[in-house]
PDB file of C-alpha atoms in Angstrom:
ATOM      1  CA  MET A 270     135.123  73.354  98.810  1.00  0.00           C
ATOM      2  CA  ASN A 271     133.889  74.697  95.811  1.00  0.00           C
ATOM      3  CA  GLU A 272     135.194  78.999  95.254  1.00  0.00           C
ATOM      4  CA  THR A 273     132.476  79.599  92.201  1.00  0.00           C
ATOM      5  CA  LEU A 274     129.359  77.780  94.572  1.00  0.00           C
ATOM      6  CA  ASN A 275     129.820  81.787  96.778  1.00  0.00           C
ATOM      7  CA  LYS A 276     131.247  83.852  93.659  1.00  0.00           C
ATOM      8  CA  GLU A 277     128.911  86.472  92.643  1.00  0.00           C
ATOM      9  CA  PRO A 278     127.694  85.822  89.263  1.00  0.00           C
ATOM     10  CA  VAL A 279     129.348  87.619  86.859  1.00  0.00           C
ATOM     11  CA  THR A 280     126.703  89.366  85.541  1.00  0.00           C
ATOM     12  CA  SER A 281     125.648  91.485  88.440  1.00  0.00           C
ATOM     13  CA  ASN A 282     128.981  93.361  88.339  1.00  0.00           C
ATOM     14  CA  VAL A 283     127.890  94.702  85.501  1.00  0.00           C
ATOM     15  CA  ALA A 284     124.984  97.526  85.016  1.00  0.00           C
ATOM     16  CA  THR A 285     121.797  96.316  84.013  1.00  0.00           C
ATOM     17  CA  PRO A 286     119.385  98.628  82.247  1.00  0.00           C
ATOM     18  CA  ALA A 287     116.003  99.519  84.143  1.00  0.00           C
ATOM     19  CA  LYS A 288     114.137  96.643  81.180  1.00  0.00           C
ATOM     20  CA  LYS A 289     113.165  94.510  84.460  1.00  0.00           C
ATOM     21  CA  LYS A 290     113.564  90.484  83.705  1.00  0.00           C
ATOM     22  CA  GLU A 291     111.157  88.340  82.308  1.00  0.00           C
ATOM     23  CA  ASP A 292     108.564  87.157  84.443  1.00  0.00           C
ATOM     24  CA  THR A 293     108.288  82.986  84.256  1.00  0.00           C
ATOM     25  CA  VAL A 294     105.058  82.318  84.975  1.00  0.00           C
ATOM     26  CA  LYS A 295     103.432  82.350  82.131  1.00  0.00           C
ATOM     27  CA  LYS A 296     100.460  80.606  82.609  1.00  0.00           C
ATOM     28  CA  VAL A 297      98.655  79.111  85.749  1.00  0.00           C
ATOM     29  CA  VAL A 298      95.931  76.287  84.719  1.00  0.00           C
ATOM     30  CA  ILE A 299      93.601  76.132  88.205  1.00  0.00           C
ATOM     31  CA  ILE A 300      91.771  73.145  89.070  1.00  0.00           C
ATOM     32  CA  CYS A 301      88.779  73.610  91.291  1.00  0.00           C
ATOM     33  CA  SER A 302      87.024  71.485  92.866  1.00  0.00           C
ATOM     34  CA  LYS A 303      84.953  72.441  95.778  1.00  0.00           C
ATOM     35  CA  GLY A 304      82.063  74.326  95.747  1.00  0.00           C
ATOM     36  CA  THR A 305      82.345  76.348  98.672  1.00  0.00           C
ATOM     37  CA  LEU A 306      81.753  79.913  98.303  1.00  0.00           C
ATOM     38  CA  GLU A 307      85.843  80.153  99.474  1.00  0.00           C
ATOM     39  CA  ASP A 308      87.383  77.747  97.503  1.00  0.00           C
ATOM     40  CA  VAL A 309      85.372  79.019  94.280  1.00  0.00           C
ATOM     41  CA  TYR A 310      86.666  82.796  95.182  1.00  0.00           C
ATOM     42  CA  ALA A 311      90.355  81.859  95.888  1.00  0.00           C
ATOM     43  CA  ALA A 312      90.450  80.632  92.090  1.00  0.00           C
ATOM     44  CA  LEU A 313      88.037  82.723  90.552  1.00  0.00           C
ATOM     45  CA  ILE A 314      90.959  85.727  92.118  1.00  0.00           C
ATOM     46  CA  MET A 315      93.595  84.129  91.468  1.00  0.00           C
ATOM     47  CA  ALA A 316      92.662  83.526  88.063  1.00  0.00           C
ATOM     48  CA  ASN A 317      91.668  86.607  87.251  1.00  0.00           C
ATOM     49  CA  GLY A 318      94.873  88.004  88.547  1.00  0.00           C
ATOM     50  CA  ALA A 319      97.256  86.011  86.530  1.00  0.00           C
ATOM     51  CA  LEU A 320      94.897  87.456  83.276  1.00  0.00           C
ATOM     52  CA  ALA A 321      95.502  91.372  84.854  1.00  0.00           C
ATOM     53  CA  ASP A 322      99.365  90.913  85.308  1.00  0.00           C
ATOM     54  CA  GLY A 323      99.230  89.815  82.080  1.00  0.00           C
ATOM     55  CA  ARG A 324      99.667  86.172  82.252  1.00  0.00           C
ATOM     56  CA  ASP A 325      97.819  83.158  80.596  1.00  0.00           C
ATOM     57  CA  ALA A 326      94.679  81.405  82.682  1.00  0.00           C
ATOM     58  CA  LYS A 327      92.873  78.808  82.579  1.00  0.00           C
ATOM     59  CA  MET A 328      90.664  77.235  84.410  1.00  0.00           C
ATOM     60  CA  PHE A 329      89.320  72.905  84.991  1.00  0.00           C
ATOM     61  CA  PHE A 330      86.538  72.969  87.519  1.00  0.00           C
ATOM     62  CA  THR A 331      85.048  69.174  88.480  1.00  0.00           C
ATOM     63  CA  PHE A 332      82.795  67.858  91.296  1.00  0.00           C
ATOM     64  CA  PHE A 333      81.410  70.291  93.346  1.00  0.00           C
ATOM     65  CA  GLY A 334      83.493  73.057  91.897  1.00  0.00           C
ATOM     66  CA  LEU A 335      81.028  72.108  88.864  1.00  0.00           C
ATOM     67  CA  ASP A 336      78.889  74.336  90.655  1.00  0.00           C
ATOM     68  CA  ALA A 337      80.109  77.664  90.547  1.00  0.00           C
ATOM     69  CA  ILE A 338      79.798  77.348  86.414  1.00  0.00           C
ATOM     70  CA  THR A 339      76.476  75.501  86.827  1.00  0.00           C
ATOM     71  CA  THR A 340      74.038  78.736  85.498  1.00  0.00           C
ATOM     72  CA  ALA A 341      71.240  77.609  88.207  1.00  0.00           C
ATOM     73  CA  LYS A 342      73.699  77.739  90.990  1.00  0.00           C
ATOM     74  CA  ALA A 343      77.209  79.816  90.548  1.00  0.00           C
ATOM     75  CA  ASP A 344      75.579  82.844  92.266  1.00  0.00           C
ATOM     76  CA  HIS A 345      74.178  80.747  94.922  1.00  0.00           C
ATOM     77  CA  LEU A 346      77.128  79.124  96.647  1.00  0.00           C
ATOM     78  CA  HIS A 347      77.639  78.504 100.385  1.00  0.00           C
ATOM     79  CA  THR A 348      79.813  78.630 102.899  1.00  0.00           C
ATOM     80  CA  ALA A 349      80.002  75.458 105.285  1.00  0.00           C
ATOM     81  CA  THR A 350      79.111  76.994 109.507  1.00  0.00           C
ATOM     82  CA  VAL A 351      78.996  73.227 110.235  1.00  0.00           C
ATOM     83  CA  GLY A 352      82.626  71.014 110.246  1.00  0.00           C
ATOM     84  CA  ASN A 353      84.680  74.360 109.349  1.00  0.00           C
ATOM     85  CA  PRO A 354      86.737  75.493 112.477  1.00  0.00           C
ATOM     86  CA  ALA A 355      87.909  78.776 111.206  1.00  0.00           C
ATOM     87  CA  PHE A 356      84.107  79.959 110.997  1.00  0.00           C
ATOM     88  CA  MET A 357      83.184  82.050 114.229  1.00  0.00           C
ATOM     89  CA  PRO A 358      85.155  79.140 116.667  1.00  0.00           C
ATOM     90  CA  SER A 359      83.572  80.269 120.058  1.00  0.00           C
ATOM     91  CA  MET A 360      79.616  79.277 118.221  1.00  0.00           C
ATOM     92  CA  PRO A 361      78.423  76.070 119.253  1.00  0.00           C
ATOM     93  CA  THR A 362      78.550  73.644 115.883  1.00  0.00           C
ATOM     94  CA  MET A 363      74.885  72.929 116.557  1.00  0.00           C
ATOM     95  CA  VAL A 364      74.120  76.227 115.476  1.00  0.00           C
ATOM     96  CA  GLY A 365      75.603  76.240 112.484  1.00  0.00           C
ATOM     97  CA  GLY A 366      73.203  73.583 111.810  1.00  0.00           C
ATOM     98  CA  LEU A 367      69.830  75.172 112.436  1.00  0.00           C
ATOM     99  CA  PRO A 368      67.933  75.282 109.191  1.00  0.00           C
ATOM    100  CA  GLY A 369      68.498  78.347 107.090  1.00  0.00           C
ATOM    101  CA  PHE A 370      71.777  79.274 109.175  1.00  0.00           C
ATOM    102  CA  GLU A 371      74.491  78.382 106.307  1.00  0.00           C
ATOM    103  CA  LYS A 372      71.854  80.389 104.106  1.00  0.00           C
ATOM    104  CA  PHE A 373      72.463  83.629 106.527  1.00  0.00           C
ATOM    105  CA  ALA A 374      76.030  83.168 106.604  1.00  0.00           C
ATOM    106  CA  SER A 375      76.549  83.221 103.081  1.00  0.00           C
ATOM    107  CA  TYR A 376      74.867  85.726 102.506  1.00  0.00           C
ATOM    108  CA  MET A 377      76.611  88.016 105.084  1.00  0.00           C
ATOM    109  CA  MET A 378      79.679  86.606 103.662  1.00  0.00           C
ATOM    110  CA  GLN A 379      79.029  87.964  99.994  1.00  0.00           C
ATOM    111  CA  LYS A 380      77.865  90.900 101.696  1.00  0.00           C
ATOM    112  CA  GLN A 381      81.012  91.301 102.490  1.00  0.00           C
ATOM    113  CA  MET A 382      83.051  90.524  99.526  1.00  0.00           C
ATOM    114  CA  ASP A 383      80.183  93.177  97.790  1.00  0.00           C
ATOM    115  CA  LYS A 384      81.434  95.726  99.814  1.00  0.00           C
ATOM    116  CA  LEU A 385      85.603  95.171  98.784  1.00  0.00           C
ATOM    117  CA  ASP A 386      83.737  95.199  94.690  1.00  0.00           C
ATOM    118  CA  ILE A 387      84.220  91.728  94.473  1.00  0.00           C
ATOM    119  CA  PRO A 388      82.027  90.467  91.662  1.00  0.00           C
ATOM    120  CA  HIS A 389      79.810  87.311  91.702  1.00  0.00           C
ATOM    121  CA  VAL A 390      80.772  84.556  90.427  1.00  0.00           C
ATOM    122  CA  THR A 391      78.746  84.874  87.524  1.00  0.00           C
ATOM    123  CA  GLU A 392      80.367  88.290  86.715  1.00  0.00           C
ATOM    124  CA  PHE A 393      84.229  86.741  87.658  1.00  0.00           C
ATOM    125  CA  ILE A 394      83.654  84.442  85.114  1.00  0.00           C
ATOM    126  CA  GLU A 395      82.132  86.818  83.051  1.00  0.00           C
ATOM    127  CA  MET A 396      85.281  88.784  83.636  1.00  0.00           C
ATOM    128  CA  ILE A 397      87.919  86.316  83.218  1.00  0.00           C
ATOM    129  CA  ASP A 398      86.173  85.320  79.532  1.00  0.00           C
ATOM    130  CA  ALA A 399      86.813  89.032  78.399  1.00  0.00           C
ATOM    131  CA  GLY A 400      90.317  89.241  79.570  1.00  0.00           C
ATOM    132  CA  GLY A 401      90.990  85.990  77.607  1.00  0.00           C
ATOM    133  CA  GLY A 402      90.748  83.266  80.065  1.00  0.00           C
ATOM    134  CA  GLU A 403      89.774  79.705  79.488  1.00  0.00           C
ATOM    135  CA  ILE A 404      87.164  77.900  81.591  1.00  0.00           C
ATOM    136  CA  TYR A 405      86.083  74.134  80.741  1.00  0.00           C
ATOM    137  CA  ALA A 406      84.135  71.549  83.012  1.00  0.00           C
ATOM    138  CA  CYS A 407      84.856  68.089  83.745  1.00  0.00           C
ATOM    139  CA  LYS A 408      83.760  66.024  81.627  1.00  0.00           C
ATOM    140  CA  LEU A 409      83.574  62.987  84.168  1.00  0.00           C
ATOM    141  CA  ALA A 410      82.440  65.091  87.032  1.00  0.00           C
ATOM    142  CA  ALA A 411      79.215  66.200  84.179  1.00  0.00           C
ATOM    143  CA  ASP A 412      78.593  62.922  83.468  1.00  0.00           C
ATOM    144  CA  MET A 413      78.095  62.307  87.183  1.00  0.00           C
ATOM    145  CA  PHE A 414      75.947  65.226  88.397  1.00  0.00           C
ATOM    146  CA  LYS A 415      73.932  64.394  84.295  1.00  0.00           C
ATOM    147  CA  LEU A 416      75.116  67.641  83.906  1.00  0.00           C
ATOM    148  CA  GLU A 417      75.508  68.897  80.290  1.00  0.00           C
ATOM    149  CA  LYS A 418      76.748  72.069  78.179  1.00  0.00           C
ATOM    150  CA  LYS A 419      73.507  73.472  78.141  1.00  0.00           C
ATOM    151  CA  ASP A 420      73.347  73.658  82.248  1.00  0.00           C
ATOM    152  CA  PHE A 421      76.874  75.647  82.487  1.00  0.00           C
ATOM    153  CA  LEU A 422      77.722  79.361  82.482  1.00  0.00           C
ATOM    154  CA  PRO A 423      77.547  80.788  78.480  1.00  0.00           C
ATOM    155  CA  GLU A 424      81.527  81.104  78.968  1.00  0.00           C
ATOM    156  CA  VAL A 425      82.127  77.254  79.803  1.00  0.00           C
ATOM    157  CA  LYS A 426      84.328  76.568  76.492  1.00  0.00           C
ATOM    158  CA  ASP A 427      83.997  72.950  76.752  1.00  0.00           C
ATOM    159  CA  ILE A 428      83.285  70.020  78.644  1.00  0.00           C
ATOM    160  CA  ILE A 429      87.058  68.196  78.504  1.00  0.00           C
ATOM    161  CA  THR A 430      89.455  64.584  80.113  1.00  0.00           C
ATOM    162  CA  VAL A 431      92.114  65.173  82.334  1.00  0.00           C
ATOM    163  CA  SER A 432      94.229  64.437  79.006  1.00  0.00           C
ATOM    164  CA  ASP A 433      92.371  67.574  77.286  1.00  0.00           C
ATOM    165  CA  MET A 434      93.262  69.441  80.708  1.00  0.00           C
ATOM    166  CA  TYR A 435      96.791  68.737  80.860  1.00  0.00           C
ATOM    167  CA  ALA A 436      96.924  69.447  77.366  1.00  0.00           C
ATOM    168  CA  LEU A 437      96.043  73.026  78.609  1.00  0.00           C
ATOM    169  CA  ALA A 438      99.104  73.469  80.735  1.00  0.00           C
ATOM    170  CA  ASP A 439     101.547  72.983  77.330  1.00  0.00           C
ATOM    171  CA  GLY A 440     104.485  75.336  77.196  1.00  0.00           C
ATOM    172  CA  GLU A 441     106.972  76.376  79.193  1.00  0.00           C
ATOM    173  CA  GLY A 442     106.280  78.662  82.546  1.00  0.00           C
ATOM    174  CA  SER A 443     103.140  76.379  83.523  1.00  0.00           C
ATOM    175  CA  HIS A 444     101.852  76.158  86.018  1.00  0.00           C
ATOM    176  CA  PHE A 445      99.132  74.488  87.954  1.00  0.00           C
ATOM    177  CA  ILE A 446      97.318  75.175  90.967  1.00  0.00           C
ATOM    178  CA  PHE A 447      94.531  72.680  93.212  1.00  0.00           C
ATOM    179  CA  ILE A 448      91.885  74.013  95.366  1.00  0.00           C
TER     180      ILE A 448
ATOM    181  CA  MET B  88     114.541 106.637  93.854  1.00  0.00           C
ATOM    182  CA  ASP B  89     115.174 106.987  90.042  1.00  0.00           C
ATOM    183  CA  THR B  90     115.112 109.585  88.320  1.00  0.00           C
ATOM    184  CA  THR B  91     114.640 109.290  84.712  1.00  0.00           C
ATOM    185  CA  THR B  92     114.897 113.131  81.983  1.00  0.00           C
ATOM    186  CA  MET B  93     111.980 113.590  78.854  1.00  0.00           C
ATOM    187  CA  ASN B  94     112.250 116.473  76.815  1.00  0.00           C
ATOM    188  CA  GLY B  95     114.899 117.873  79.497  1.00  0.00           C
ATOM    189  CA  GLN B  96     112.708 117.185  82.752  1.00  0.00           C
ATOM    190  CA  GLN B  97     113.083 115.195  85.616  1.00  0.00           C
ATOM    191  CA  ILE B  98     110.495 113.093  85.945  1.00  0.00           C
ATOM    192  CA  GLU B  99     110.459 111.012  89.490  1.00  0.00           C
ATOM    193  CA  VAL B 100     109.736 107.351  89.174  1.00  0.00           C
ATOM    194  CA  ASN B 101     109.882 104.265  91.250  1.00  0.00           C
ATOM    195  CA  GLU B 102     111.450 101.277  90.890  1.00  0.00           C
ATOM    196  CA  GLU B 103     109.115  99.985  88.298  1.00  0.00           C
ATOM    197  CA  GLY B 104     109.388 102.538  86.621  1.00  0.00           C
ATOM    198  CA  TYR B 105     105.348 104.376  87.778  1.00  0.00           C
ATOM    199  CA  MET B 106     105.763 107.794  87.994  1.00  0.00           C
ATOM    200  CA  LYS B 107     105.896 109.587  91.059  1.00  0.00           C
ATOM    201  CA  ASP B 108     103.672 113.087  90.918  1.00  0.00           C
ATOM    202  CA  PRO B 109     100.921 112.651  88.127  1.00  0.00           C
ATOM    203  CA  ALA B 110     101.268 116.237  87.664  1.00  0.00           C
ATOM    204  CA  GLN B 111     104.492 115.695  86.145  1.00  0.00           C
ATOM    205  CA  TRP B 112     102.485 113.232  83.064  1.00  0.00           C
ATOM    206  CA  THR B 113     102.640 114.508  79.769  1.00  0.00           C
ATOM    207  CA  LYS B 114     101.500 113.082  76.393  1.00  0.00           C
ATOM    208  CA  GLU B 115     105.024 112.789  75.704  1.00  0.00           C
ATOM    209  CA  TRP B 116     105.201 110.574  77.984  1.00  0.00           C
ATOM    210  CA  ALA B 117     102.632 108.309  77.286  1.00  0.00           C
ATOM    211  CA  ASN B 118     103.844 107.753  73.705  1.00  0.00           C
ATOM    212  CA  GLN B 119     107.040 106.858  75.070  1.00  0.00           C
ATOM    213  CA  ILE B 120     105.769 104.468  77.488  1.00  0.00           C
ATOM    214  CA  ALA B 121     103.162 103.276  75.426  1.00  0.00           C
ATOM    215  CA  ALA B 122     105.835 102.511  72.727  1.00  0.00           C
ATOM    216  CA  GLU B 123     107.520 100.540  75.352  1.00  0.00           C
ATOM    217  CA  HIS B 124     104.952  98.270  75.787  1.00  0.00           C
ATOM    218  CA  GLU B 125     104.769  98.095  71.828  1.00  0.00           C
ATOM    219  CA  ILE B 126     101.111 100.432  71.660  1.00  0.00           C
ATOM    220  CA  THR B 127     100.624 103.011  69.677  1.00  0.00           C
ATOM    221  CA  LEU B 128      97.392 105.013  71.341  1.00  0.00           C
ATOM    222  CA  THR B 129      95.079 106.273  69.856  1.00  0.00           C
ATOM    223  CA  ASP B 130      91.725 108.753  70.669  1.00  0.00           C
ATOM    224  CA  LYS B 131      90.542 105.250  72.764  1.00  0.00           C
ATOM    225  CA  HIS B 132      93.358 104.960  74.373  1.00  0.00           C
ATOM    226  CA  PHE B 133      93.259 108.840  75.500  1.00  0.00           C
ATOM    227  CA  GLU B 134      89.955 108.617  76.737  1.00  0.00           C
ATOM    228  CA  VAL B 135      90.673 105.928  79.135  1.00  0.00           C
ATOM    229  CA  LEU B 136      93.684 107.271  80.511  1.00  0.00           C
ATOM    230  CA  ASN B 137      92.732 110.334  81.271  1.00  0.00           C
ATOM    231  CA  TRP B 138      89.294 108.750  82.695  1.00  0.00           C
ATOM    232  CA  LEU B 139      92.219 106.375  85.320  1.00  0.00           C
ATOM    233  CA  ARG B 140      93.728 110.010  86.082  1.00  0.00           C
ATOM    234  CA  GLU B 141      90.272 111.433  86.614  1.00  0.00           C
ATOM    235  CA  LYS B 142      89.422 108.659  88.951  1.00  0.00           C
ATOM    236  CA  GLN B 143      93.220 108.403  90.616  1.00  0.00           C
ATOM    237  CA  ALA B 144      92.523 112.236  90.997  1.00  0.00           C
ATOM    238  CA  GLU B 145      89.647 111.162  92.917  1.00  0.00           C
ATOM    239  CA  GLY B 146      90.923 108.817  95.187  1.00  0.00           C
ATOM    240  CA  VAL B 147      89.349 105.708  94.119  1.00  0.00           C
ATOM    241  CA  SER B 148      90.884 102.833  94.288  1.00  0.00           C
ATOM    242  CA  LEU B 149      90.739 101.816  90.590  1.00  0.00           C
ATOM    243  CA  ASN B 150      90.509  97.977  89.165  1.00  0.00           C
ATOM    244  CA  ILE B 151      89.737  96.510  86.114  1.00  0.00           C
ATOM    245  CA  ARG B 152      85.754  96.063  87.137  1.00  0.00           C
ATOM    246  CA  LYS B 153      85.345  99.797  87.576  1.00  0.00           C
ATOM    247  CA  VAL B 154      87.058 100.526  84.090  1.00  0.00           C
ATOM    248  CA  GLY B 155      84.770  98.294  82.464  1.00  0.00           C
ATOM    249  CA  LYS B 156      81.747 100.273  84.568  1.00  0.00           C
ATOM    250  CA  SER B 157      83.725 103.399  83.021  1.00  0.00           C
ATOM    251  CA  GLY B 158      81.150 103.840  79.944  1.00  0.00           C
ATOM    252  CA  ILE B 159      84.492 104.235  77.531  1.00  0.00           C
ATOM    253  CA  VAL B 160      85.346 100.185  77.030  1.00  0.00           C
ATOM    254  CA  ASP B 161      84.386  97.035  78.470  1.00  0.00           C
ATOM    255  CA  ILE B 162      86.566  94.698  79.913  1.00  0.00           C
ATOM    256  CA  LYS B 163      87.346  92.711  77.197  1.00  0.00           C
ATOM    257  CA  GLN B 164      88.138  96.074  75.130  1.00  0.00           C
ATOM    258  CA  PHE B 165      90.438  96.907  78.022  1.00  0.00           C
ATOM    259  CA  TYR B 166      92.318  93.977  77.090  1.00  0.00           C
ATOM    260  CA  ALA B 167      92.442  94.726  73.396  1.00  0.00           C
ATOM    261  CA  LEU B 168      93.849  98.445  74.506  1.00  0.00           C
ATOM    262  CA  PHE B 169      96.316  97.272  76.766  1.00  0.00           C
ATOM    263  CA  PRO B 170      97.972  93.731  76.269  1.00  0.00           C
ATOM    264  CA  GLY B 171     100.122  92.520  78.829  1.00  0.00           C
ATOM    265  CA  GLY B 172      98.322  92.985  81.851  1.00  0.00           C
ATOM    266  CA  PRO B 173      95.608  96.703  81.139  1.00  0.00           C
ATOM    267  CA  LEU B 174      95.348  98.594  84.130  1.00  0.00           C
ATOM    268  CA  LYS B 175      98.761  97.815  84.951  1.00  0.00           C
ATOM    269  CA  VAL B 176     100.120  98.995  81.742  1.00  0.00           C
ATOM    270  CA  SER B 177      97.628 101.608  80.879  1.00  0.00           C
ATOM    271  CA  SER B 178      98.886 103.036  85.084  1.00  0.00           C
ATOM    272  CA  LYS B 179     101.872 103.482  83.651  1.00  0.00           C
ATOM    273  CA  ILE B 180     101.013 105.495  80.835  1.00  0.00           C
ATOM    274  CA  ALA B 181      98.758 107.807  82.464  1.00  0.00           C
ATOM    275  CA  GLY B 182     101.383 108.331  85.190  1.00  0.00           C
ATOM    276  CA  ILE B 183      99.650 107.452  87.856  1.00  0.00           C
ATOM    277  CA  PRO B 184     100.786 104.851  90.364  1.00  0.00           C
ATOM    278  CA  LYS B 185     100.866 100.734  90.151  1.00  0.00           C
ATOM    279  CA  PRO B 186      97.479  99.573  90.740  1.00  0.00           C
ATOM    280  CA  VAL B 187      96.760  97.231  94.446  1.00  0.00           C
ATOM    281  CA  SER B 188      93.849  96.016  94.091  1.00  0.00           C
ATOM    282  CA  CYS B 189      93.360  92.084  93.732  1.00  0.00           C
ATOM    283  CA  VAL B 190      90.529  91.863  91.426  1.00  0.00           C
TER     284      VAL B 190
END
């Protein structure tokens, strides 16, 4: 066996100054492909959390994720009450399909989040923008849903291609998160 | 537990350098911690710091959004005043515990 593998690194014996070692996660690029309330919130919370930590954050919304940055839809996202086994497991699926049920469940969920002081989607996006985060829409998905820049929230910086999205992650310590 | 000495006074801090007892806070502490973060404190900074200290004393769970609604700074200005994680940095300078909010 190679002895050196079991040895403590030499530096650990030296008293290190109190300064914390530098963070290696410098940037997150968060791709949000879902338009359900909980998925969009996960993306927003992670982006905002990165900024609050002093990290860089870029967001790329694609497919149904575009709903989160579409002015007419952003604050009216739903959570799925059908085909979502984690949602009230004791409730028969058919009940979840009753007219208005999904809207009601989504409303209740939003109310719960209000209590926790979690902002609505549009305000969250304003916060991310104010914190220096950048928000982009996917060109292919925007074309598919016939959406233009004017349909999106004012914080949406641009409609970009996959290639542009990869360029956002340029630099050391950059990470992708896909939702 | 760590302690750091400032002007002959022993100040208790946690392992990340946050002050344990907000009552030990002084302007010198604020200036020194700010300098470590390459920030020169202005009156505006102190307005924010005092607000944070007040709210913390009231038992408010602080987050960036609340600072943005404080009437002192908006979120953009808050990020500009305390670069590198505004609430964390400002809390450290303000001598209050590290924020625990995810929003």
